[in-house]
PDB file of N, CA and C in Angstrom:
ATOM      1  N   MET A   1      -2.528  23.619   5.580  1.00  0.00           N
ATOM      2  CA  MET A   1      -1.405  24.347   6.133  1.00  0.00           C
ATOM      3  C   MET A   1      -0.350  23.343   6.582  1.00  0.00           C
ATOM      4  N   ALA A   2       0.855  23.482   6.074  1.00  0.00           N
ATOM      5  CA  ALA A   2       1.940  22.580   6.443  1.00  0.00           C
ATOM      6  C   ALA A   2       2.426  22.904   7.853  1.00  0.00           C
ATOM      7  N   TYR A   3       2.887  21.886   8.550  1.00  0.00           N
ATOM      8  CA  TYR A   3       3.375  22.074   9.917  1.00  0.00           C
ATOM      9  C   TYR A   3       4.664  22.886   9.904  1.00  0.00           C
ATOM     10  N   SER A   4       4.776  23.822  10.829  1.00  0.00           N
ATOM     11  CA  SER A   4       6.034  24.554  11.014  1.00  0.00           C
ATOM     12  C   SER A   4       6.338  24.578  12.512  1.00  0.00           C
ATOM     13  N   LYS A   5       7.565  24.192  12.856  1.00  0.00           N
ATOM     14  CA  LYS A   5       7.975  24.108  14.260  1.00  0.00           C
ATOM     15  C   LYS A   5       8.009  25.502  14.878  1.00  0.00           C
ATOM     16  N   LYS A   6       7.569  25.572  16.114  1.00  0.00           N
ATOM     17  CA  LYS A   6       7.563  26.845  16.834  1.00  0.00           C
ATOM     18  C   LYS A   6       8.390  26.691  18.104  1.00  0.00           C
ATOM     19  N   THR A   7       9.202  27.677  18.393  1.00  0.00           N
ATOM     20  CA  THR A   7       9.943  27.707  19.651  1.00  0.00           C
ATOM     21  C   THR A   7       9.147  28.547  20.642  1.00  0.00           C
ATOM     22  N   TRP A   8       8.661  27.900  21.676  1.00  0.00           N
ATOM     23  CA  TRP A   8       7.804  28.571  22.653  1.00  0.00           C
ATOM     24  C   TRP A   8       8.662  29.249  23.720  1.00  0.00           C
ATOM     25  N   VAL A   9       8.128  30.329  24.256  1.00  0.00           N
ATOM     26  CA  VAL A   9       8.788  31.037  25.360  1.00  0.00           C
ATOM     27  C   VAL A   9       7.822  31.102  26.538  1.00  0.00           C
ATOM     28  N   ASP A  10       8.353  31.285  27.721  1.00  0.00           N
ATOM     29  CA  ASP A  10       7.520  31.356  28.928  1.00  0.00           C
ATOM     30  C   ASP A  10       6.457  32.445  28.809  1.00  0.00           C
ATOM     31  N   ASP A  11       5.286  32.141  29.327  1.00  0.00           N
ATOM     32  CA  ASP A  11       4.147  33.068  29.390  1.00  0.00           C
ATOM     33  C   ASP A  11       3.588  33.472  28.027  1.00  0.00           C
ATOM     34  N   GLU A  12       3.943  32.753  26.991  1.00  0.00           N
ATOM     35  CA  GLU A  12       3.414  33.069  25.661  1.00  0.00           C
ATOM     36  C   GLU A  12       1.976  32.570  25.552  1.00  0.00           C
ATOM     37  N   VAL A  13       1.126  33.340  24.909  1.00  0.00           N
ATOM     38  CA  VAL A  13      -0.272  32.972  24.709  1.00  0.00           C
ATOM     39  C   VAL A  13      -0.348  31.917  23.604  1.00  0.00           C
ATOM     40  N   ILE A  14      -1.123  30.866  23.877  1.00  0.00           N
ATOM     41  CA  ILE A  14      -1.322  29.815  22.873  1.00  0.00           C
ATOM     42  C   ILE A  14      -2.574  30.167  22.081  1.00  0.00           C
ATOM     43  N   SER A  15      -2.385  30.403  20.799  1.00  0.00           N
ATOM     44  CA  SER A  15      -3.514  30.807  19.953  1.00  0.00           C
ATOM     45  C   SER A  15      -4.167  29.602  19.280  1.00  0.00           C
ATOM     46  N   LYS A  16      -5.344  29.839  18.749  1.00  0.00           N
ATOM     47  CA  LYS A  16      -6.057  28.802  17.992  1.00  0.00           C
ATOM     48  C   LYS A  16      -5.205  28.342  16.807  1.00  0.00           C
ATOM     49  N   ASP A  17      -4.582  29.284  16.104  1.00  0.00           N
ATOM     50  CA  ASP A  17      -3.754  28.930  14.948  1.00  0.00           C
ATOM     51  C   ASP A  17      -2.559  28.067  15.351  1.00  0.00           C
ATOM     52  N   ALA A  18      -1.946  28.386  16.499  1.00  0.00           N
ATOM     53  CA  ALA A  18      -0.806  27.597  16.969  1.00  0.00           C
ATOM     54  C   ALA A  18      -1.239  26.177  17.320  1.00  0.00           C
ATOM     55  N   LEU A  19      -2.390  26.037  17.977  1.00  0.00           N
ATOM     56  CA  LEU A  19      -2.896  24.700  18.305  1.00  0.00           C
ATOM     57  C   LEU A  19      -3.248  23.918  17.043  1.00  0.00           C
ATOM     58  N   ASN A  20      -3.873  24.584  16.078  1.00  0.00           N
ATOM     59  CA  ASN A  20      -4.197  23.912  14.814  1.00  0.00           C
ATOM     60  C   ASN A  20      -2.931  23.472  14.087  1.00  0.00           C
ATOM     61  N   ASN A  21      -1.869  24.275  14.176  1.00  0.00           N
ATOM     62  CA  ASN A  21      -0.596  23.907  13.570  1.00  0.00           C
ATOM     63  C   ASN A  21      -0.047  22.634  14.217  1.00  0.00           C
ATOM     64  N   MET A  22      -0.130  22.551  15.558  1.00  0.00           N
ATOM     65  CA  MET A  22       0.325  21.341  16.258  1.00  0.00           C
ATOM     66  C   MET A  22      -0.514  20.131  15.858  1.00  0.00           C
ATOM     67  N   GLU A  23      -1.823  20.308  15.788  1.00  0.00           N
ATOM     68  CA  GLU A  23      -2.711  19.211  15.385  1.00  0.00           C
ATOM     69  C   GLU A  23      -2.358  18.719  13.980  1.00  0.00           C
ATOM     70  N   SER A  24      -2.079  19.647  13.078  1.00  0.00           N
ATOM     71  CA  SER A  24      -1.699  19.264  11.709  1.00  0.00           C
ATOM     72  C   SER A  24      -0.408  18.460  11.712  1.00  0.00           C
ATOM     73  N   GLY A  25       0.555  18.886  12.528  1.00  0.00           N
ATOM     74  CA  GLY A  25       1.822  18.163  12.621  1.00  0.00           C
ATOM     75  C   GLY A  25       1.649  16.766  13.179  1.00  0.00           C
ATOM     76  N   ILE A  26       0.815  16.625  14.204  1.00  0.00           N
ATOM     77  CA  ILE A  26       0.543  15.309  14.798  1.00  0.00           C
ATOM     78  C   ILE A  26      -0.146  14.407  13.791  1.00  0.00           C
ATOM     79  N   GLU A  27      -1.132  14.941  13.079  1.00  0.00           N
ATOM     80  CA  GLU A  27      -1.852  14.144  12.089  1.00  0.00           C
ATOM     81  C   GLU A  27      -0.918  13.680  10.978  1.00  0.00           C
ATOM     82  N   SER A  28      -0.074  14.565  10.477  1.00  0.00           N
ATOM     83  CA  SER A  28       0.861  14.199   9.408  1.00  0.00           C
ATOM     84  C   SER A  28       1.842  13.133   9.875  1.00  0.00           C
ATOM     85  N   ALA A  29       2.352  13.283  11.089  1.00  0.00           N
ATOM     86  CA  ALA A  29       3.318  12.319  11.616  1.00  0.00           C
ATOM     87  C   ALA A  29       2.689  10.951  11.811  1.00  0.00           C
ATOM     88  N   SER A  30       1.440  10.909  12.234  1.00  0.00           N
ATOM     89  CA  SER A  30       0.800   9.620  12.487  1.00  0.00           C
ATOM     90  C   SER A  30       0.474   8.883  11.199  1.00  0.00           C
ATOM     91  N   LYS A  31       0.425   9.576  10.067  1.00  0.00           N
ATOM     92  CA  LYS A  31       0.160   8.924   8.788  1.00  0.00           C
ATOM     93  C   LYS A  31       1.431   8.355   8.172  1.00  0.00           C
ATOM     94  N   GLY A  32       2.598   8.722   8.695  1.00  0.00           N
ATOM     95  CA  GLY A  32       3.861   8.331   8.093  1.00  0.00           C
ATOM     96  C   GLY A  32       4.178   6.856   8.191  1.00  0.00           C
ATOM     97  N   ILE A  33       3.898   6.225   9.312  1.00  0.00           N
ATOM     98  CA  ILE A  33       4.246   4.819   9.515  1.00  0.00           C
ATOM     99  C   ILE A  33       2.994   4.076   9.947  1.00  0.00           C
ATOM    100  N   PRO A  34       2.670   2.967   9.287  1.00  0.00           N
ATOM    101  CA  PRO A  34       1.478   2.202   9.669  1.00  0.00           C
ATOM    102  C   PRO A  34       1.566   1.736  11.122  1.00  0.00           C
ATOM    103  N   SER A  35       0.446   1.703  11.801  1.00  0.00           N
ATOM    104  CA  SER A  35       0.436   1.304  13.210  1.00  0.00           C
ATOM    105  C   SER A  35       0.841  -0.150  13.404  1.00  0.00           C
ATOM    106  N   THR A  36       0.722  -0.977  12.350  1.00  0.00           N
ATOM    107  CA  THR A  36       1.080  -2.390  12.466  1.00  0.00           C
ATOM    108  C   THR A  36       2.506  -2.670  12.010  1.00  0.00           C
ATOM    109  N   ALA A  37       3.262  -1.633  11.658  1.00  0.00           N
ATOM    110  CA  ALA A  37       4.625  -1.836  11.166  1.00  0.00           C
ATOM    111  C   ALA A  37       5.545  -2.276  12.295  1.00  0.00           C
ATOM    112  N   THR A  38       6.543  -3.070  11.954  1.00  0.00           N
ATOM    113  CA  THR A  38       7.554  -3.489  12.917  1.00  0.00           C
ATOM    114  C   THR A  38       8.923  -3.216  12.317  1.00  0.00           C
ATOM    115  N   LYS A  39       9.953  -3.381  13.119  1.00  0.00           N
ATOM    116  CA  LYS A  39      11.311  -3.140  12.644  1.00  0.00           C
ATOM    117  C   LYS A  39      12.046  -4.448  12.385  1.00  0.00           C
ATOM    118  N   THR A  40      11.356  -5.466  11.922  1.00  0.00           N
ATOM    119  CA  THR A  40      12.001  -6.758  11.742  1.00  0.00           C
ATOM    120  C   THR A  40      12.772  -6.873  10.438  1.00  0.00           C
ATOM    121  N   LYS A  41      12.594  -5.974   9.508  1.00  0.00           N
ATOM    122  CA  LYS A  41      13.315  -6.030   8.237  1.00  0.00           C
ATOM    123  C   LYS A  41      13.923  -4.673   7.932  1.00  0.00           C
ATOM    124  N   ALA A  42      15.128  -4.652   7.474  1.00  0.00           N
ATOM    125  CA  ALA A  42      15.818  -3.471   6.962  1.00  0.00           C
ATOM    126  C   ALA A  42      15.840  -2.300   7.941  1.00  0.00           C
ATOM    127  N   GLY A  43      15.555  -2.539   9.220  1.00  0.00           N
ATOM    128  CA  GLY A  43      15.589  -1.479  10.207  1.00  0.00           C
ATOM    129  C   GLY A  43      14.493  -0.442  10.060  1.00  0.00           C
ATOM    130  N   LEU A  44      13.536  -0.706   9.183  1.00  0.00           N
ATOM    131  CA  LEU A  44      12.489   0.285   8.946  1.00  0.00           C
ATOM    132  C   LEU A  44      11.130  -0.328   9.191  1.00  0.00           C
ATOM    133  N   VAL A  45      10.436  -0.648   8.116  1.00  0.00           N
ATOM    134  CA  VAL A  45       9.096  -1.208   8.181  1.00  0.00           C
ATOM    135  C   VAL A  45       9.157  -2.654   7.719  1.00  0.00           C
ATOM    136  N   LYS A  46       8.426  -3.523   8.377  1.00  0.00           N
ATOM    137  CA  LYS A  46       8.400  -4.940   8.011  1.00  0.00           C
ATOM    138  C   LYS A  46       8.068  -5.102   6.534  1.00  0.00           C
ATOM    139  N   GLN A  47       8.858  -5.910   5.855  1.00  0.00           N
ATOM    140  CA  GLN A  47       8.606  -6.165   4.449  1.00  0.00           C
ATOM    141  C   GLN A  47       7.501  -7.184   4.284  1.00  0.00           C
ATOM    142  N   SER A  48       6.823  -7.078   3.188  1.00  0.00           N
ATOM    143  CA  SER A  48       5.762  -8.012   2.856  1.00  0.00           C
ATOM    144  C   SER A  48       6.369  -9.373   2.520  1.00  0.00           C
ATOM    145  N   SER A  49       5.550 -10.414   2.577  1.00  0.00           N
ATOM    146  CA  SER A  49       6.028 -11.727   2.174  1.00  0.00           C
ATOM    147  C   SER A  49       6.288 -11.737   0.675  1.00  0.00           C
ATOM    148  N   VAL A  50       7.075 -12.682   0.231  1.00  0.00           N
ATOM    149  CA  VAL A  50       7.426 -12.779  -1.184  1.00  0.00           C
ATOM    150  C   VAL A  50       6.191 -13.135  -2.004  1.00  0.00           C
ATOM    151  N   VAL A  51       6.037 -12.455  -3.119  1.00  0.00           N
ATOM    152  CA  VAL A  51       4.951 -12.749  -4.047  1.00  0.00           C
ATOM    153  C   VAL A  51       5.586 -13.068  -5.385  1.00  0.00           C
ATOM    154  N   ASN A  52       5.235 -14.199  -5.947  1.00  0.00           N
ATOM    155  CA  ASN A  52       5.803 -14.602  -7.226  1.00  0.00           C
ATOM    156  C   ASN A  52       5.292 -13.727  -8.354  1.00  0.00           C
ATOM    157  N   VAL A  53       5.945 -13.843  -9.513  1.00  0.00           N
ATOM    158  CA  VAL A  53       5.517 -13.079 -10.680  1.00  0.00           C
ATOM    159  C   VAL A  53       4.077 -13.412 -11.008  1.00  0.00           C
ATOM    160  N   VAL A  54       3.402 -12.471 -11.659  1.00  0.00           N
ATOM    161  CA  VAL A  54       1.985 -12.659 -11.959  1.00  0.00           C
ATOM    162  C   VAL A  54       1.770 -13.853 -12.863  1.00  0.00           C
ATOM    163  N   SER A  55       2.543 -13.963 -13.919  1.00  0.00           N
ATOM    164  CA  SER A  55       2.342 -15.075 -14.835  1.00  0.00           C
ATOM    165  C   SER A  55       3.608 -15.325 -15.628  1.00  0.00           C
ATOM    166  N   ALA A  56       3.943 -16.574 -15.805  1.00  0.00           N
ATOM    167  CA  ALA A  56       5.102 -16.923 -16.616  1.00  0.00           C
ATOM    168  C   ALA A  56       4.706 -17.121 -18.068  1.00  0.00           C
ATOM    169  N   GLU A  57       3.436 -17.129 -18.321  1.00  0.00           N
ATOM    170  CA  GLU A  57       2.932 -17.454 -19.652  1.00  0.00           C
ATOM    171  C   GLU A  57       2.155 -16.276 -20.216  1.00  0.00           C
ATOM    172  N   ASN A  58       2.279 -16.064 -21.519  1.00  0.00           N
ATOM    173  CA  ASN A  58       1.485 -15.049 -22.203  1.00  0.00           C
ATOM    174  C   ASN A  58       0.241 -15.699 -22.772  1.00  0.00           C
ATOM    175  N   ALA A  59      -0.752 -14.876 -23.050  1.00  0.00           N
ATOM    176  CA  ALA A  59      -1.996 -15.404 -23.612  1.00  0.00           C
ATOM    177  C   ALA A  59      -1.776 -15.957 -25.015  1.00  0.00           C
ATOM    178  N   GLY A  60      -0.794 -15.432 -25.714  1.00  0.00           N
ATOM    179  CA  GLY A  60      -0.523 -15.923 -27.064  1.00  0.00           C
ATOM    180  C   GLY A  60      -1.387 -15.224 -28.098  1.00  0.00           C
ATOM    181  N   THR A  61      -1.212 -15.616 -29.320  1.00  0.00           N
ATOM    182  CA  THR A  61      -1.969 -15.023 -30.422  1.00  0.00           C
ATOM    183  C   THR A  61      -3.227 -15.832 -30.665  1.00  0.00           C
ATOM    184  N   VAL A  62      -4.321 -15.125 -30.808  1.00  0.00           N
ATOM    185  CA  VAL A  62      -5.602 -15.780 -31.063  1.00  0.00           C
ATOM    186  C   VAL A  62      -5.873 -15.699 -32.563  1.00  0.00           C
ATOM    187  N   GLY A  63      -6.368 -16.779 -33.111  1.00  0.00           N
ATOM    188  CA  GLY A  63      -6.667 -16.816 -34.540  1.00  0.00           C
ATOM    189  C   GLY A  63      -7.841 -15.919 -34.906  1.00  0.00           C
ATOM    190  N   ALA A  64      -8.119 -15.839 -36.187  1.00  0.00           N
ATOM    191  CA  ALA A  64      -9.221 -15.006 -36.678  1.00  0.00           C
ATOM    192  C   ALA A  64     -10.558 -15.479 -36.126  1.00  0.00           C
ATOM    193  N   GLU A  65     -10.691 -16.774 -35.933  1.00  0.00           N
ATOM    194  CA  GLU A  65     -11.905 -17.334 -35.336  1.00  0.00           C
ATOM    195  C   GLU A  65     -11.525 -17.996 -34.017  1.00  0.00           C
ATOM    196  N   PHE A  66     -12.259 -17.646 -32.978  1.00  0.00           N
ATOM    197  CA  PHE A  66     -11.964 -18.219 -31.666  1.00  0.00           C
ATOM    198  C   PHE A  66     -12.388 -19.678 -31.616  1.00  0.00           C
ATOM    199  N   ASN A  67     -11.569 -20.467 -30.956  1.00  0.00           N
ATOM    200  CA  ASN A  67     -12.014 -21.823 -30.656  1.00  0.00           C
ATOM    201  C   ASN A  67     -11.997 -21.981 -29.135  1.00  0.00           C
ATOM    202  N   GLN A  68     -12.633 -23.011 -28.680  1.00  0.00           N
ATOM    203  CA  GLN A  68     -12.808 -23.183 -27.236  1.00  0.00           C
ATOM    204  C   GLN A  68     -11.471 -23.277 -26.507  1.00  0.00           C
ATOM    205  N   ALA A  69     -10.491 -23.926 -27.097  1.00  0.00           N
ATOM    206  CA  ALA A  69      -9.194 -24.081 -26.432  1.00  0.00           C
ATOM    207  C   ALA A  69      -8.506 -22.728 -26.231  1.00  0.00           C
ATOM    208  N   GLU A  70      -8.579 -21.849 -27.245  1.00  0.00           N
ATOM    209  CA  GLU A  70      -7.964 -20.526 -27.122  1.00  0.00           C
ATOM    210  C   GLU A  70      -8.653 -19.694 -26.045  1.00  0.00           C
ATOM    211  N   VAL A  71      -9.966 -19.710 -26.050  1.00  0.00           N
ATOM    212  CA  VAL A  71     -10.726 -18.948 -25.057  1.00  0.00           C
ATOM    213  C   VAL A  71     -10.455 -19.494 -23.658  1.00  0.00           C
ATOM    214  N   GLN A  72     -10.385 -20.801 -23.512  1.00  0.00           N
ATOM    215  CA  GLN A  72     -10.114 -21.402 -22.206  1.00  0.00           C
ATOM    216  C   GLN A  72      -8.721 -21.026 -21.709  1.00  0.00           C
ATOM    217  N   LYS A  73      -7.748 -20.969 -22.628  1.00  0.00           N
ATOM    218  CA  LYS A  73      -6.389 -20.586 -22.247  1.00  0.00           C
ATOM    219  C   LYS A  73      -6.375 -19.154 -21.697  1.00  0.00           C
ATOM    220  N   VAL A  74      -7.088 -18.252 -22.357  1.00  0.00           N
ATOM    221  CA  VAL A  74      -7.160 -16.863 -21.900  1.00  0.00           C
ATOM    222  C   VAL A  74      -7.874 -16.785 -20.546  1.00  0.00           C
ATOM    223  N   ALA A  75      -8.964 -17.524 -20.384  1.00  0.00           N
ATOM    224  CA  ALA A  75      -9.706 -17.517 -19.121  1.00  0.00           C
ATOM    225  C   ALA A  75      -8.848 -18.064 -17.979  1.00  0.00           C
ATOM    226  N   THR A  76      -8.105 -19.121 -18.241  1.00  0.00           N
ATOM    227  CA  THR A  76      -7.233 -19.712 -17.227  1.00  0.00           C
ATOM    228  C   THR A  76      -6.140 -18.731 -16.825  1.00  0.00           C
ATOM    229  N   LEU A  77      -5.559 -18.053 -17.812  1.00  0.00           N
ATOM    230  CA  LEU A  77      -4.523 -17.066 -17.537  1.00  0.00           C
ATOM    231  C   LEU A  77      -5.085 -15.895 -16.726  1.00  0.00           C
ATOM    232  N   ALA A  78      -6.284 -15.440 -17.074  1.00  0.00           N
ATOM    233  CA  ALA A  78      -6.922 -14.343 -16.331  1.00  0.00           C
ATOM    234  C   ALA A  78      -7.183 -14.754 -14.880  1.00  0.00           C
ATOM    235  N   ASP A  79      -7.638 -15.976 -14.670  1.00  0.00           N
ATOM    236  CA  ASP A  79      -7.882 -16.466 -13.305  1.00  0.00           C
ATOM    237  C   ASP A  79      -6.584 -16.527 -12.501  1.00  0.00           C
ATOM    238  N   ALA A  80      -5.510 -17.002 -13.137  1.00  0.00           N
ATOM    239  CA  ALA A  80      -4.219 -17.087 -12.446  1.00  0.00           C
ATOM    240  C   ALA A  80      -3.711 -15.696 -12.077  1.00  0.00           C
ATOM    241  N   ASN A  81      -3.886 -14.751 -12.989  1.00  0.00           N
ATOM    242  CA  ASN A  81      -3.445 -13.381 -12.708  1.00  0.00           C
ATOM    243  C   ASN A  81      -4.271 -12.752 -11.594  1.00  0.00           C
ATOM    244  N   LYS A  82      -5.578 -13.014 -11.573  1.00  0.00           N
ATOM    245  CA  LYS A  82      -6.433 -12.496 -10.506  1.00  0.00           C
ATOM    246  C   LYS A  82      -5.971 -13.044  -9.159  1.00  0.00           C
ATOM    247  N   THR A  83      -5.647 -14.317  -9.114  1.00  0.00           N
ATOM    248  CA  THR A  83      -5.176 -14.940  -7.877  1.00  0.00           C
ATOM    249  C   THR A  83      -3.864 -14.305  -7.421  1.00  0.00           C
ATOM    250  N   ALA A  84      -2.954 -14.065  -8.372  1.00  0.00           N
ATOM    251  CA  ALA A  84      -1.671 -13.452  -8.026  1.00  0.00           C
ATOM    252  C   ALA A  84      -1.854 -12.013  -7.540  1.00  0.00           C
ATOM    253  N   ILE A  85      -2.726 -11.265  -8.184  1.00  0.00           N
ATOM    254  CA  ILE A  85      -2.985  -9.879  -7.773  1.00  0.00           C
ATOM    255  C   ILE A  85      -3.606  -9.853  -6.381  1.00  0.00           C
ATOM    256  N   ASN A  86      -4.533 -10.756  -6.107  1.00  0.00           N
ATOM    257  CA  ASN A  86      -5.127 -10.830  -4.768  1.00  0.00           C
ATOM    258  C   ASN A  86      -4.083 -11.190  -3.719  1.00  0.00           C
ATOM    259  N   ALA A  87      -3.098 -12.018  -4.085  1.00  0.00           N
ATOM    260  CA  ALA A  87      -2.022 -12.362  -3.152  1.00  0.00           C
ATOM    261  C   ALA A  87      -1.176 -11.133  -2.836  1.00  0.00           C
ATOM    262  N   VAL A  88      -0.922 -10.298  -3.837  1.00  0.00           N
ATOM    263  CA  VAL A  88      -0.171  -9.063  -3.615  1.00  0.00           C
ATOM    264  C   VAL A  88      -0.947  -8.145  -2.668  1.00  0.00           C
ATOM    265  N   ILE A  89      -2.237  -7.989  -2.918  1.00  0.00           N
ATOM    266  CA  ILE A  89      -3.071  -7.140  -2.061  1.00  0.00           C
ATOM    267  C   ILE A  89      -3.072  -7.664  -0.625  1.00  0.00           C
ATOM    268  N   GLU A  90      -3.220  -8.958  -0.456  1.00  0.00           N
ATOM    269  CA  GLU A  90      -3.236  -9.549   0.885  1.00  0.00           C
ATOM    270  C   GLU A  90      -1.893  -9.352   1.584  1.00  0.00           C
ATOM    271  N   ALA A  91      -0.792  -9.494   0.832  1.00  0.00           N
ATOM    272  CA  ALA A  91       0.535  -9.285   1.417  1.00  0.00           C
ATOM    273  C   ALA A  91       0.711  -7.835   1.863  1.00  0.00           C
ATOM    274  N   LEU A  92       0.200  -6.893   1.093  1.00  0.00           N
ATOM    275  CA  LEU A  92       0.271  -5.479   1.473  1.00  0.00           C
ATOM    276  C   LEU A  92      -0.538  -5.211   2.736  1.00  0.00           C
ATOM    277  N   LYS A  93      -1.702  -5.843   2.849  1.00  0.00           N
ATOM    278  CA  LYS A  93      -2.525  -5.684   4.049  1.00  0.00           C
ATOM    279  C   LYS A  93      -1.840  -6.302   5.264  1.00  0.00           C
ATOM    280  N   THR A  94      -1.287  -7.499   5.098  1.00  0.00           N
ATOM    281  CA  THR A  94      -0.634  -8.198   6.198  1.00  0.00           C
ATOM    282  C   THR A  94       0.567  -7.416   6.717  1.00  0.00           C
ATOM    283  N   SER A  95       1.301  -6.780   5.813  1.00  0.00           N
ATOM    284  CA  SER A  95       2.494  -6.038   6.223  1.00  0.00           C
ATOM    285  C   SER A  95       2.161  -4.670   6.806  1.00  0.00           C
ATOM    286  N   GLY A  96       0.889  -4.265   6.708  1.00  0.00           N
ATOM    287  CA  GLY A  96       0.494  -2.977   7.261  1.00  0.00           C
ATOM    288  C   GLY A  96       0.638  -1.819   6.299  1.00  0.00           C
ATOM    289  N   ILE A  97       1.021  -2.102   5.064  1.00  0.00           N
ATOM    290  CA  ILE A  97       1.183  -1.040   4.071  1.00  0.00           C
ATOM    291  C   ILE A  97      -0.167  -0.597   3.529  1.00  0.00           C
ATOM    292  N   MET A  98      -1.117  -1.520   3.455  1.00  0.00           N
ATOM    293  CA  MET A  98      -2.456  -1.214   2.945  1.00  0.00           C
ATOM    294  C   MET A  98      -3.472  -1.506   4.043  1.00  0.00           C
ATOM    295  N   ALA A  99      -4.472  -0.670   4.147  1.00  0.00           N
ATOM    296  CA  ALA A  99      -5.514  -0.873   5.156  1.00  0.00           C
ATOM    297  C   ALA A  99      -6.292  -2.151   4.870  1.00  0.00           C
ATOM    298  N   SER A 100      -6.747  -2.807   5.919  1.00  0.00           N
ATOM    299  CA  SER A 100      -7.486  -4.062   5.769  1.00  0.00           C
ATOM    300  C   SER A 100      -8.943  -3.858   5.421  1.00  0.00           C
ATOM    301  N   SER A 101      -9.461  -2.678   5.656  1.00  0.00           N
ATOM    302  CA  SER A 101     -10.867  -2.439   5.326  1.00  0.00           C
ATOM    303  C   SER A 101     -11.074  -1.042   4.817  1.00  0.00           C
TER     304      SER A 101
END
């Protein structure tokens, strides 16, 4: 049930449905901004630290038969990309955009 604002009047009975509506509104509002967010950037939520591009190099074309150098190049590129992706995840956690656990 989506939250809908209610204008209360004196001596009005508070029903279970009205209280549940308020609880839903509070829960939705608390999910909007991370608790660790600050207003240090852009007047909104703290921006994450800069993360460089994942890779400047492509894996390239592999020949019909693999040789050790080609396989090593692909493995090295995969390791570099994994490191870059983990840096993005860590930056999201540090900025409060992603949960730490």
